[in-house]
Coordinates of C-alpha atoms and ligand atoms in Angstrom, one line a residue:
M156 CA 0.0 0.0 0.0
N157 CA 2.8 2.4 1.0
R158 CA 4.7 1.5 -2.2
L159 CA 1.6 2.4 -4.2
I160 CA 1.3 5.8 -2.5
L161 CA 5.0 6.4 -3.1
R162 CA 4.8 5.5 -6.8
Y163 CA 1.7 7.7 -7.2
S164 CA 3.5 10.7 -5.6
L165 CA 6.6 10.2 -7.7
G166 CA 4.3 10.0 -10.8
V167 CA 2.6 13.3 -9.9
L168 CA 6.0 15.0 -9.2
F169 CA 7.4 13.8 -12.5
A170 CA 4.3 15.1 -14.4
L171 CA 4.7 18.4 -12.6
L172 CA 8.4 18.8 -13.5
V173 CA 7.7 17.9 -17.1
S174 CA 4.9 20.3 -17.4
F175 CA 6.9 23.0 -15.7
A176 CA 9.8 22.5 -18.2
A177 CA 7.3 22.7 -21.1
V178 CA 5.8 25.9 -19.8
T179 CA 9.3 27.4 -19.3
V180 CA 10.3 26.6 -22.9
I181 CA 7.1 28.1 -24.2
F182 CA 7.7 31.2 -22.1
H183 CA 11.2 31.5 -23.3
Q184 CA 10.1 31.3 -26.9
A185 CA 7.5 34.0 -26.3
I186 CA 10.2 36.3 -24.9
V187 CA 12.6 35.6 -27.8
R188 CA 9.8 36.5 -30.2
K189 CA 9.0 39.7 -28.3
M190 CA 12.7 40.6 -28.2
E191 CA 12.9 40.4 -32.0
T192 CA 9.8 42.4 -32.8
Q193 CA 9.9 45.0 -30.0
T194 CA 13.1 45.0 -27.9
T195 CA 15.6 44.9 -30.7
P196 CA 14.4 48.1 -32.5
L197 CA 14.3 49.8 -29.1
V198 CA 17.9 48.7 -28.3
G199 CA 18.8 50.0 -31.8
R200 CA 17.5 53.4 -30.8
V201 CA 19.3 53.4 -27.5
F202 CA 22.7 52.6 -29.1
A203 CA 22.2 55.1 -32.1
D204 CA 24.1 57.8 -30.3
I205 CA 27.0 55.6 -29.4
Q206 CA 27.0 54.2 -32.9
Q207 CA 27.4 57.8 -34.3
R208 CA 30.2 58.7 -31.9
L209 CA 32.1 55.5 -32.7
D210 CA 31.6 56.0 -36.5
A211 CA 33.1 59.4 -36.1
A212 CA 36.0 58.3 -33.9
S213 CA 39.0 56.0 -34.4
G214 CA 41.9 54.4 -32.5
A215 CA 42.3 55.6 -29.0
D216 CA 39.1 57.6 -29.1
R217 CA 37.1 54.5 -29.9
D218 CA 38.7 52.6 -27.0
R219 CA 37.8 55.5 -24.7
I220 CA 34.2 55.5 -25.8
L221 CA 34.1 51.7 -25.4
A222 CA 35.4 52.0 -21.8
E223 CA 32.9 54.7 -21.1
V224 CA 30.0 52.5 -22.3
A225 CA 31.2 49.5 -20.4
V226 CA 31.3 51.5 -17.1
E227 CA 28.0 53.2 -17.7
L228 CA 26.1 49.9 -18.4
D229 CA 28.2 47.8 -16.0
T230 CA 29.1 45.2 -18.7
R231 CA 31.7 44.6 -21.4
A232 CA 31.9 46.5 -24.7
A233 CA 34.1 45.5 -27.7
I234 CA 34.3 45.9 -31.5
L235 CA 34.3 42.6 -33.4
P236 CA 35.0 42.0 -37.1
A237 CA 31.8 41.4 -39.2
H238 CA 32.8 37.8 -39.9
S239 CA 33.5 37.0 -36.2
Q240 CA 32.8 33.4 -35.2
R241 CA 31.1 34.7 -32.0
L242 CA 28.2 36.0 -34.0
S243 CA 25.4 33.6 -34.8
E244 CA 24.2 33.2 -38.4
R245 CA 21.0 35.0 -37.6
S246 CA 22.8 37.9 -36.0
R247 CA 25.1 38.2 -38.9
A248 CA 22.2 38.2 -41.4
R249 CA 20.6 41.1 -39.5
I250 CA 23.8 43.0 -39.2
A251 CA 24.4 42.6 -42.9
E252 CA 21.1 44.4 -43.4
G253 CA 22.4 47.2 -41.2
R254 CA 20.1 46.4 -38.3
T255 CA 20.8 45.9 -34.6
A256 CA 20.7 42.4 -33.3
L257 CA 20.3 40.8 -29.8
T258 CA 21.6 37.4 -29.0
A259 CA 18.8 35.2 -27.8
E260 CA 20.9 32.7 -25.9
G261 CA 21.5 33.0 -22.2
M262 CA 18.1 34.4 -21.2
H263 CA 19.0 34.5 -17.6
S264 CA 22.6 35.6 -18.0
G265 CA 21.4 38.5 -20.3
S266 CA 21.8 38.9 -24.1
T267 CA 24.4 40.9 -26.0
A268 CA 23.5 43.8 -28.2
L269 CA 25.2 43.8 -31.6
V270 CA 25.3 47.2 -33.4
P271 CA 26.6 47.5 -37.0
L272 CA 29.2 50.2 -37.5
A273 CA 29.8 52.2 -40.7
D274 CA 33.2 50.6 -41.3
G275 CA 31.7 47.1 -41.4
S276 CA 32.7 46.0 -37.9
V277 CA 30.3 45.3 -35.1
L278 CA 29.9 46.9 -31.6
A279 CA 29.1 44.1 -29.1
V280 CA 27.8 45.3 -25.7
G281 CA 26.8 42.6 -23.2
P282 CA 25.8 40.7 -21.4
L283 CA 23.0 43.2 -20.7
K284 CA 21.0 42.7 -17.5
P285 CA 17.6 41.3 -18.4
V286 CA 15.1 44.1 -18.4
F287 CA 12.0 42.0 -17.8
G288 CA 11.0 38.4 -17.2
P289 CA 11.7 36.2 -14.2
G290 CA 15.2 35.4 -13.1
F291 CA 16.6 32.0 -12.2
W292 CA 15.6 32.1 -8.5
D293 CA 12.1 33.3 -9.6
Y294 CA 11.8 30.0 -11.5
V295 CA 12.9 28.0 -8.5
L296 CA 10.3 29.8 -6.3
M297 CA 7.6 29.2 -8.9
L298 CA 8.4 25.5 -9.0
L299 CA 8.4 25.3 -5.2
V300 CA 5.0 27.0 -4.9
L301 CA 3.6 24.6 -7.6
V302 CA 5.0 21.5 -5.9
V303 CA 3.6 22.5 -2.5
I304 CA 0.1 23.4 -3.8
V305 CA -0.1 20.1 -5.8
A306 CA 1.2 18.0 -3.0
V307 CA -1.2 19.5 -0.5
T308 CA -4.2 19.1 -2.8
A309 CA -3.3 15.6 -3.9
T310 CA -2.8 14.4 -0.3
A311 CA -6.1 16.0 0.8
M312 CA -7.9 14.4 -2.1
S313 CA -6.4 10.9 -1.9
A314 CA -6.2 10.5 1.9
P315 CA -9.8 9.3 2.5
F316 CA -9.4 7.0 -0.5
V317 CA -6.2 5.5 0.9
R318 CA -7.8 5.1 4.3
R319 CA -10.7 3.1 2.8
L320 CA -8.3 0.9 0.8
K321 CA -6.4 0.3 4.1
R322 CA -9.6 -0.9 5.8
L323 CA -10.3 -3.2 3.0
E324 CA -6.8 -4.6 3.2
V325 CA -7.1 -5.2 6.9
A326 CA -10.3 -7.2 6.4
A327 CA -8.7 -9.2 3.6
V328 CA -5.7 -10.0 5.9
R329 CA -7.9 -11.0 8.8
I330 CA -10.0 -13.4 6.5
G331 CA -6.7 -14.8 5.2
Q332 CA -5.7 -15.5 8.8
G333 CA -8.9 -17.5 9.3
D334 CA -11.3 -14.9 10.8
L335 CA -14.1 -15.7 8.4
A336 CA -16.5 -13.2 10.1
A337 CA -14.2 -10.2 9.3
R338 CA -15.8 -7.6 7.0
A339 CA -14.5 -4.4 5.4
D340 CA -16.0 -1.4 7.2
V341 CA -16.4 0.8 4.1
T342 CA -19.7 2.4 3.3
S343 CA -18.7 5.1 0.8
M344 CA -20.4 5.3 -2.6
D345 CA -17.2 5.5 -4.7
A346 CA -15.3 2.7 -6.4
V347 CA -13.6 1.6 -3.2
G348 CA -17.0 1.4 -1.5
S349 CA -18.4 -0.7 -4.3
L350 CA -15.3 -3.0 -4.3
A351 CA -15.8 -3.4 -0.5
R352 CA -19.4 -4.3 -0.9
R353 CA -18.5 -7.0 -3.4
F354 CA -15.7 -8.2 -1.1
N355 CA -18.1 -8.4 1.9
E356 CA -20.7 -10.3 -0.2
M357 CA -18.0 -12.8 -1.2
A358 CA -16.8 -13.1 2.4
E359 CA -20.4 -13.7 3.5
R360 CA -20.9 -16.4 0.9
N361 CA -17.7 -18.1 1.8
Q362 CA -18.5 -18.1 5.5
Q363 CA -21.9 -19.5 4.9
L364 CA -20.6 -22.2 2.6
L365 CA -17.9 -23.2 5.1
E366 CA -20.4 -23.3 7.9
A367 CA -22.8 -25.4 5.9
Q368 CA -20.0 -27.8 5.0
R369 CA -19.0 -28.1 8.6
A370 CA -22.6 -28.8 9.7
T371 CA -23.0 -31.3 6.9
L372 CA -19.8 -33.1 7.9
Q373 CA -21.0 -33.3 11.5
A374 CA -24.4 -34.6 10.4
V375 CA -22.7 -37.2 8.1
S376 CA -20.6 -38.5 10.9
H377 CA -23.6 -38.8 13.1
E378 CA -25.7 -40.6 10.3
L379 CA -22.9 -43.0 9.6
R380 CA -22.7 -44.0 13.3
T381 CA -26.2 -45.5 13.4
P382 CA -25.9 -48.1 10.7
T383 CA -22.3 -49.0 11.6
A384 CA -23.3 -49.5 15.3
R385 CA -26.2 -51.7 14.1
I386 CA -23.9 -53.7 11.9
R387 CA -21.5 -54.2 14.8
F388 CA -24.4 -55.3 17.1
G389 CA -25.7 -57.6 14.3
L390 CA -22.2 -59.2 14.0
E391 CA -22.1 -59.9 17.7
M392 CA -25.5 -61.5 17.6
L393 CA -24.5 -63.5 14.6
S394 CA -21.6 -65.1 16.4
E395 CA -24.0 -66.2 19.2
A396 CA -26.7 -67.4 16.9
K397 CA -26.9 -71.2 16.4
E398 CA -30.1 -72.0 14.4
P399 CA -29.9 -71.5 10.6
T400 CA -33.1 -69.4 10.6
K401 CA -31.7 -67.0 13.2
I402 CA -28.4 -66.7 11.3
E403 CA -30.2 -66.0 8.1
E404 CA -32.3 -63.3 9.9
R405 CA -29.2 -61.6 11.2
L406 CA -27.5 -61.7 7.9
R407 CA -30.5 -60.1 6.2
S408 CA -30.6 -57.3 8.8
I409 CA -26.8 -56.6 8.3
D410 CA -27.5 -56.5 4.5
E411 CA -30.2 -54.0 5.1
D412 CA -27.9 -51.8 7.2
L413 CA -25.3 -52.0 4.5
N414 CA -27.9 -51.0 1.9
E415 CA -28.7 -48.0 4.0
L416 CA -25.0 -47.0 4.2
D417 CA -24.8 -47.4 0.4
H418 CA -27.9 -45.2 -0.1
L419 CA -26.5 -42.6 2.3
V420 CA -23.2 -42.4 0.3
T421 CA -25.0 -42.2 -3.0
E422 CA -27.2 -39.3 -1.7
L423 CA -24.2 -37.5 -0.3
L424 CA -22.5 -37.7 -3.7
E425 CA -25.7 -36.4 -5.3
L426 CA -25.7 -33.5 -2.8
N427 CA -22.2 -32.6 -3.8
R428 CA -23.1 -32.6 -7.4
S429 CA -26.3 -30.6 -7.0
E430 CA -24.7 -27.2 -7.9
V431 CA -24.5 -25.9 -11.5
P432 CA -20.8 -25.8 -12.2
S433 CA -19.8 -22.3 -13.2
G434 CA -19.5 -22.0 -17.0
T435 CA -22.2 -24.6 -17.8
V436 CA -24.6 -23.4 -20.4
R437 CA -28.2 -23.6 -19.2
E438 CA -30.6 -25.0 -21.7
S439 CA -34.1 -23.6 -22.3
F440 CA -36.6 -26.4 -22.5
A441 CA -40.4 -26.9 -22.3
V442 CA -41.6 -27.8 -18.8
L443 CA -44.8 -29.7 -19.6
P444 CA -43.2 -32.9 -21.2
V445 CA -40.6 -33.1 -18.4
L446 CA -43.1 -32.8 -15.6
T447 CA -45.5 -35.3 -17.2
A448 CA -42.7 -37.9 -17.5
L449 CA -41.6 -37.3 -13.9
A450 CA -45.2 -37.6 -12.6
Q451 CA -45.7 -40.9 -14.5
R452 CA -42.5 -42.4 -13.0
A453 CA -43.4 -41.2 -9.5
G454 CA -46.8 -42.8 -9.7
E455 CA -45.7 -46.1 -11.0
F456 CA -45.6 -47.9 -7.6
T457 CA -48.6 -46.1 -6.1
P458 CA -51.5 -46.7 -8.4
S459 CA -54.0 -45.6 -5.7
L460 CA -52.7 -42.0 -6.0
T461 CA -53.9 -39.5 -8.5
I462 CA -51.0 -37.3 -9.8
T463 CA -52.1 -34.4 -12.0
V464 CA -49.9 -32.0 -14.0
D465 CA -51.0 -28.5 -14.8
A466 CA -48.7 -26.5 -17.0
P467 CA -49.1 -24.3 -20.1
P468 CA -47.6 -26.1 -23.1
D469 CA -45.5 -23.1 -24.2
L470 CA -43.9 -22.5 -20.8
S471 CA -40.1 -23.1 -20.7
V472 CA -37.3 -22.8 -18.1
A473 CA -33.6 -22.0 -18.5
A474 CA -31.9 -24.7 -16.3
E475 CA -29.4 -27.5 -16.3
P476 CA -31.9 -30.3 -17.3
H477 CA -30.4 -33.1 -15.2
L478 CA -30.4 -31.1 -12.0
F479 CA -33.9 -29.7 -12.8
R480 CA -35.3 -33.2 -13.1
R481 CA -33.5 -34.3 -10.0
A482 CA -35.0 -31.5 -7.9
I483 CA -38.6 -32.1 -9.1
R484 CA -38.2 -35.8 -8.7
N485 CA -37.2 -35.4 -5.1
L486 CA -40.2 -33.2 -4.4
L487 CA -42.5 -35.7 -6.1
A488 CA -40.9 -38.6 -4.1
N489 CA -41.8 -36.9 -0.9
A490 CA -45.3 -35.9 -2.0
V491 CA -46.0 -39.4 -3.1
R492 CA -44.7 -40.8 0.2
Y493 CA -46.9 -38.5 2.4
A494 CA -50.0 -38.0 0.2
R495 CA -53.2 -39.7 1.1
S496 CA -54.8 -39.6 -2.4
R497 CA -53.7 -36.7 -4.5
V498 CA -50.5 -35.0 -5.7
V499 CA -50.8 -31.8 -7.9
L500 CA -47.9 -30.6 -10.0
T501 CA -48.4 -27.0 -11.2
A502 CA -46.1 -24.8 -13.4
R503 CA -46.8 -21.1 -14.3
Q504 CA -45.0 -18.0 -15.4
G505 CA -44.4 -15.7 -12.4
D506 CA -43.3 -12.1 -12.6
D507 CA -39.8 -12.8 -13.9
Q508 CA -39.4 -16.4 -12.9
V509 CA -41.1 -19.7 -13.5
E510 CA -42.9 -21.2 -10.5
I511 CA -43.2 -24.9 -10.1
T512 CA -45.3 -26.2 -7.2
V513 CA -45.9 -29.6 -5.8
D514 CA -49.0 -30.0 -3.6
D515 CA -50.1 -33.1 -1.7
D516 CA -52.9 -33.9 0.7
G517 CA -50.8 -35.5 3.4
P518 CA -50.0 -34.4 7.0
G519 CA -48.1 -31.3 5.8
V520 CA -45.1 -29.6 7.3
P521 CA -45.7 -27.7 10.6
V522 CA -45.0 -24.0 10.3
D523 CA -42.1 -24.0 12.8
Q524 CA -40.4 -26.8 10.8
R525 CA -40.5 -25.2 7.4
V526 CA -37.0 -23.9 7.4
R527 CA -35.5 -26.9 9.1
V528 CA -36.8 -29.5 6.6
M529 CA -34.6 -28.0 3.9
E530 CA -31.4 -28.7 5.9
P531 CA -29.4 -31.8 5.3
F532 CA -30.5 -34.9 7.4
A533 CA -33.5 -33.1 8.7
R534 CA -36.4 -35.5 9.2
L535 CA -39.6 -34.5 11.0
D536 CA -40.7 -37.8 12.2
D537 CA -37.8 -40.2 12.6
S538 CA -39.8 -43.4 12.7
R539 CA -41.9 -42.2 9.8
S540 CA -39.0 -41.9 7.3
R541 CA -37.0 -44.7 8.7
D542 CA -39.7 -47.0 7.5
T543 CA -39.5 -45.6 4.1
G544 CA -35.7 -45.4 4.1
G545 CA -35.2 -41.7 3.6
V546 CA -31.9 -40.2 4.8
G547 CA -33.1 -36.6 4.8
L548 CA -31.0 -35.3 2.0
G549 CA -33.8 -35.0 -0.7
L550 CA -34.9 -31.4 0.2
A551 CA -31.3 -30.3 0.8
I552 CA -30.5 -31.3 -2.7
V553 CA -33.6 -29.4 -4.0
A554 CA -32.5 -26.3 -2.1
R555 CA -29.0 -26.4 -3.5
V556 CA -30.1 -27.0 -7.1
V557 CA -32.6 -24.2 -7.0
A558 CA -30.2 -21.8 -5.3
S559 CA -27.5 -22.5 -7.8
H560 CA -30.0 -21.5 -10.5
G561 CA -30.6 -18.2 -8.7
G562 CA -34.0 -19.3 -7.5
R563 CA -35.5 -20.3 -4.1
V564 CA -37.8 -22.8 -2.4
E565 CA -40.9 -21.9 -0.4
V566 CA -42.5 -24.4 2.0
G567 CA -46.1 -23.8 2.8
E568 CA -49.6 -25.4 3.0
G569 CA -51.5 -26.6 0.0
P570 CA -55.2 -26.1 -0.7
S571 CA -56.1 -29.5 0.8
G572 CA -54.1 -29.0 4.0
G573 CA -51.1 -31.0 2.9
A574 CA -47.5 -29.8 2.1
R575 CA -46.8 -27.3 -0.6
F576 CA -43.3 -27.0 -2.0
R577 CA -42.9 -24.1 -4.5
T578 CA -39.7 -23.6 -6.5
Y579 CA -38.7 -20.6 -8.5
W580 CA -36.6 -21.0 -11.7
P581 CA -35.1 -18.7 -14.3
A582 CA -37.4 -18.3 -17.3
Ligands
ATP764 N1 -44.6 -33.6 1.2 C1 -44.2 -33.7 2.5 N2 -45.2 -33.9 3.5 C2 -44.8 -34.0 4.8 N3 -43.6 -33.9 5.2 C3 -42.6 -33.8 4.3 C4 -42.9 -33.7 2.9 N4 -41.7 -33.6 2.3 C5 -40.7 -33.7 3.2 N5 -41.3 -33.8 4.4 C6 -40.5 -33.9 5.7 O1 -39.2 -33.3 5.5 C7 -38.2 -34.3 5.8 C8 -37.1 -34.1 4.9 O2 -37.4 -34.5 3.6 P1 -36.2 -34.9 2.6 O3 -36.8 -35.2 1.3 O4 -35.1 -33.9 2.8 O5 -35.7 -36.3 3.3 P2 -36.3 -37.7 3.2 O6 -37.4 -37.7 2.3 O7 -36.6 -38.1 4.6 O8 -35.1 -38.5 2.7 P3 -34.5 -38.6 1.2 O9 -35.3 -37.7 0.4 O10 -33.1 -38.2 1.4 O11 -34.7 -40.0 0.8 C9 -38.9 -35.6 5.6 O12 -38.3 -36.6 6.4 C10 -40.3 -35.3 6.1 O13 -40.4 -35.4 7.5
MG765 MG1 -37.2 -37.0 0.3

């Protein structure tokens, strides 16, 4: 974080120096242009008198005039031949036209005035103290003032930003160290605030997932213990049994317990597979034929039940077909198990989702159990489902499948007083 701030400040400083240099160059050019159009003619007028005196004089007189000028202007004065190497090409061109020239170089050290004399030589007076424009130390001062203003403004503007980023960083570090409940305390409406909200959502989901996993693992260990204890007990009894009928009975009961274990493992694997893997393309398919086929299968072994399907033929959902069928099949299996005489399967287009409802006329789910039944291994009446061999994962699988499609499950009461399970799917 500190490295980032340092790099940012160095970047700003660099930009400042470059722009200052650019401005200075433009300024310099402007002064040179002014000098050519306005100052040079002026200087020509100023030196006209000395020019006349020098033209009239010669030898020692000339030297005396030069010394006088040098003292008066506090600089140097000399007479150069016209072809002198010290004159720039531009100056020479001007002098050839009989005009005064000013050297442009050395803005801060002062330029030299070049005045053509009648005999073809050139009077050079300089360096002349700059008449206008800032000097070297003025530039240093300007740069300093600029740096201070920009530094103060940039710091004032970025400090809250940096503070928020730091808070986000602290939360990330704490989660990294295992504190899953840590959240970034950033509520601003800027980019950092939105990043923090995404971060907190992610942290929340991770925490929930991990807690659910921990709870499932605990429940699994608990569930595994019952059949294994029964098998151990059965084996002990087997070693004591003498009659062939007793032995056969014991073996059958051990086989049943093994079947239960097998079923549990299969269901657990299903639960693990009940989320749409990210990147899978959801298919859009018609609901009616799928529901009809599922209802037919569910009713195969319970001919006394009436299972009706009520869905518009043109209604379709966007879902992973295998998982969709699995969820509805689980709901139907429960309904068929608890219904007295009727199961109704309804699909309809909701506001922006497709609703699929399974109603039965069985005992229903008590209001205070409606959240719990969706959890793994939750069974309302232990003896009731033990008889039918349920492990209590069916609804947990439904919940996961539906959630991974961005939908939800509602548990309620159907029109005939039985259970109602309503699922919401993307259209
Ligand atoms: N239609 C229903 N009517 C009454 N109770 C229900 C109904 N559906 C589920 N339940 C209750 O919710 C519990 C959990 O259901 P779930 O489908 O998760 O497990 P299960 O049916 O017992 O076992 P599994 O589906 O894993 O074979 C059931 O044991 C039952 O007590
Ligand atoms: Mg079930």
